[in-house]
Amino acid sequence: MSYVARQVENMKPSGIRKFFDIVSEMEDAISLGVGEPDFDTPWHIRDEGIYSLEKGRTFYTSNSGLMELRKEICNYLKRRFDVSYEPAKEVLVTVGGSEAIDVGLRAVINPGEGEEVLIPQPSYVSYEPCAVLAGAKPVIIQLCNENQFRLTKQELLDAVTDKTKVLILPFPNNPTGAVLTEQDLRDIAEVCIERDILVMSDEIYAELTYDRDHVSIASIPGMKERTILINGFSKSYAMTGWRLGYACGPEEIISQMMKIHQYAIMCAPTTSQYAAVEALKNGDDDVVKMREAYNQRRRFLLNAFKEMDLPCFEPFGAFYVFPCIKKYGMTSEEFATEFLKQEKVAVVPGTAFGDSGEGFIRISYAYSIENLKIAIAKLKDFVGRLQK
Amino acid sequence: MNDTRLKILTFIEKNSRVDLKELAVVLGMEEDMVSKEIKDMENEGIICGFHTIIDWDKLAAEKVTAMIEVRVTPQRGKGFDDIAERIYKYPEVTSVYLMSGSFDLMVMLEGKTLKEVSTFVTEKLATLETVINTQTNFVLKKYKDHGTVLTKKYEDNRMPIVP
């Protein structure tokens, strides 16, 4: 008899594992496959973490997180996105945004009752497995290139059933870089209010939008009471390794999420929490600088694609571009594999983020322009050969 | 301040070798406009020159850098400008700043040897009649210059593929 649980055994391993193994073996490979900032955490934030260690702040914090941090999170969300939360009851500090996704779904799903979680794809790899583990039925919404991978009202309406409980809203989006407009959000909000759907809005890339500001769905009237807002420090402050995120939402839900978090995790890392206070208090300028750098690279890549005639919609968020490689008559995986073999450059096939990523590749621009230049020259050579 | 100019300057301050076309692309501007702004800023004396950051130590080149604190008597009607000019005209002087605090001018100097620098200070600088006294500080090691760390190279320590 196998000791392993069936639902875990049936879970697909992450589609990028294979590439990871090849790239790791390959000497002098260039990677455009990294989903984290290339910047170091700004020094004043690291320094605050170090200082907290020197002061001996090495104990657990309250389960929900340091009160000072929760207050700063609420100030920040009010200041940047005009949403108000109560630090004592409506905020939970988590181990990255990832934990918030897991705990949030487990707190609202009745396992085995066929409750449906709508997951627009292509999107981050963990929503579907987390929904399955929580005992929900994941329902995939296939986003498409024609809509610049935005979620439209019609696509949402087509997917909603009487069993729909949660909509995951992953914008700005990894891997496509898509963002939603305020009008998109209003349309989605209308459906969610009408059909009484809870929204889990993963806004981890909220600070990384270009030539336009991010709008949180929680700021749309009637939505705050039906939204779990997820955000964190990884992308905006280049703090991936600190593992710190948060969830905000109605007290009714946050208090239940807190119970799971309390038993599974106890509390988020203390050092990271002290550093995060500093990030929120004094990190606005860092964010502006990093955003500008990403935007320069984004423009550089889009222009390079245009020059090599590689179709790509203009994405306004995160640090990814999602060019279409269909015209070369290869699958995403074939393209990525061949590109890696021939040019030693790693990109991630769009299918790693869902079936609707077929025909696309994800290219990260969390690299310096100098590095991008080298990689793009190789891409140009590669597609040049394919075209012949 | 003019946002276009600020964006151009912020970029080329760190990378003056970028070509115009690429600069226009990354800043999302028209090439003609970027070229005109740069020319205008050169004419207006906003862009004063382009330099290369060199770690001469790695070349084992004979080079000594000194920072000399100079106290002077300001002259009626001219303040510090005349004396500063007399000092900065020496080619071995690389920078001259007027300072607040316990001395007046910070003079940076490059010479081949300690002796060359000290000769300059004792024979040229200290003998100027408005100079009250000088204090010479030799640079032992440069860690960071013009925002660039000289002692370490950037390393990408991230895993090559991350979802």
PDB file of C-alpha atoms in Angstrom, chain A residues 16 20 23 31 33-38 174 292 296 299-300 303 307 353 362 366-367 369-370 373, chain B residues 7 10-11 15 18-19 21-22 24-29 154-163:
ATOM      1  CA  ILE A  16       9.584  24.279 -15.185  1.00  0.00           C
ATOM      2  CA  PHE A  20      15.696  24.087 -14.133  1.00  0.00           C
ATOM      3  CA  VAL A  23      20.012  24.955 -17.026  1.00  0.00           C
ATOM      4  CA  SER A  31      18.682  32.681 -17.971  1.00  0.00           C
ATOM      5  CA  GLY A  33      13.638  32.596 -16.498  1.00  0.00           C
ATOM      6  CA  VAL A  34      13.849  34.180 -13.104  1.00  0.00           C
ATOM      7  CA  GLY A  35      10.673  35.340 -11.415  1.00  0.00           C
ATOM      8  CA  GLU A  36      12.308  37.552  -8.830  1.00  0.00           C
ATOM      9  CA  PRO A  37      13.955  40.992  -8.855  1.00  0.00           C
ATOM     10  CA  ASP A  38      17.633  41.277  -9.723  1.00  0.00           C
ATOM     11  CA  ASN A 174       2.735  36.542 -13.859  1.00  0.00           C
ATOM     12  CA  GLU A 292      11.765  53.052 -13.601  1.00  0.00           C
ATOM     13  CA  GLN A 296      13.326  50.886 -19.304  1.00  0.00           C
ATOM     14  CA  ARG A 299      10.620  49.187 -23.484  1.00  0.00           C
ATOM     15  CA  PHE A 300      13.949  47.788 -24.600  1.00  0.00           C
ATOM     16  CA  ASN A 303      11.358  47.361 -29.220  1.00  0.00           C
ATOM     17  CA  GLU A 307      12.669  44.723 -34.762  1.00  0.00           C
ATOM     18  CA  PHE A 353       1.386  28.524 -16.360  1.00  0.00           C
ATOM     19  CA  ARG A 362       7.677  33.993 -20.695  1.00  0.00           C
ATOM     20  CA  ALA A 366      14.523  41.198 -13.993  1.00  0.00           C
ATOM     21  CA  TYR A 367      17.969  41.529 -15.580  1.00  0.00           C
ATOM     22  CA  ILE A 369      19.921  45.859 -19.944  1.00  0.00           C
ATOM     23  CA  GLU A 370      23.482  44.652 -20.631  1.00  0.00           C
ATOM     24  CA  LYS A 373      21.141  42.697 -24.836  1.00  0.00           C
TER      25      LYS A 373
ATOM     26  CA  LYS B   7      15.203  61.087 -16.976  1.00  0.00           C
ATOM     27  CA  THR B  10      19.647  60.015 -14.441  1.00  0.00           C
ATOM     28  CA  PHE B  11      20.309  57.397 -17.090  1.00  0.00           C
ATOM     29  CA  ASN B  15      25.960  54.951 -18.392  1.00  0.00           C
ATOM     30  CA  VAL B  18      24.637  54.322 -24.317  1.00  0.00           C
ATOM     31  CA  ASP B  19      23.893  55.209 -27.924  1.00  0.00           C
ATOM     32  CA  LYS B  21      18.820  55.204 -30.344  1.00  0.00           C
ATOM     33  CA  GLU B  22      18.902  52.866 -27.378  1.00  0.00           C
ATOM     34  CA  ALA B  24      15.427  56.914 -26.768  1.00  0.00           C
ATOM     35  CA  VAL B  25      13.981  53.379 -26.714  1.00  0.00           C
ATOM     36  CA  VAL B  26      14.499  52.722 -23.017  1.00  0.00           C
ATOM     37  CA  LEU B  27      13.193  56.131 -22.016  1.00  0.00           C
ATOM     38  CA  GLY B  28      10.230  55.875 -24.384  1.00  0.00           C
ATOM     39  CA  MET B  29      11.129  59.130 -26.172  1.00  0.00           C
ATOM     40  CA  TYR B 154      28.018  42.103  -9.212  1.00  0.00           C
ATOM     41  CA  GLU B 155      27.131  38.451  -8.934  1.00  0.00           C
ATOM     42  CA  ASP B 156      23.766  37.001  -9.810  1.00  0.00           C
ATOM     43  CA  ASN B 157      23.041  34.539  -7.037  1.00  0.00           C
ATOM     44  CA  ARG B 158      19.492  33.760  -8.011  1.00  0.00           C
ATOM     45  CA  MET B 159      18.354  30.305  -9.069  1.00  0.00           C
ATOM     46  CA  PRO B 160      18.234  30.246 -12.872  1.00  0.00           C
ATOM     47  CA  ILE B 161      14.539  29.436 -13.168  1.00  0.00           C
ATOM     48  CA  VAL B 162      11.883  30.574 -10.733  1.00  0.00           C
ATOM     49  CA  PRO B 163       8.123  30.453 -11.387  1.00  0.00           C
TER      50      PRO B 163
END
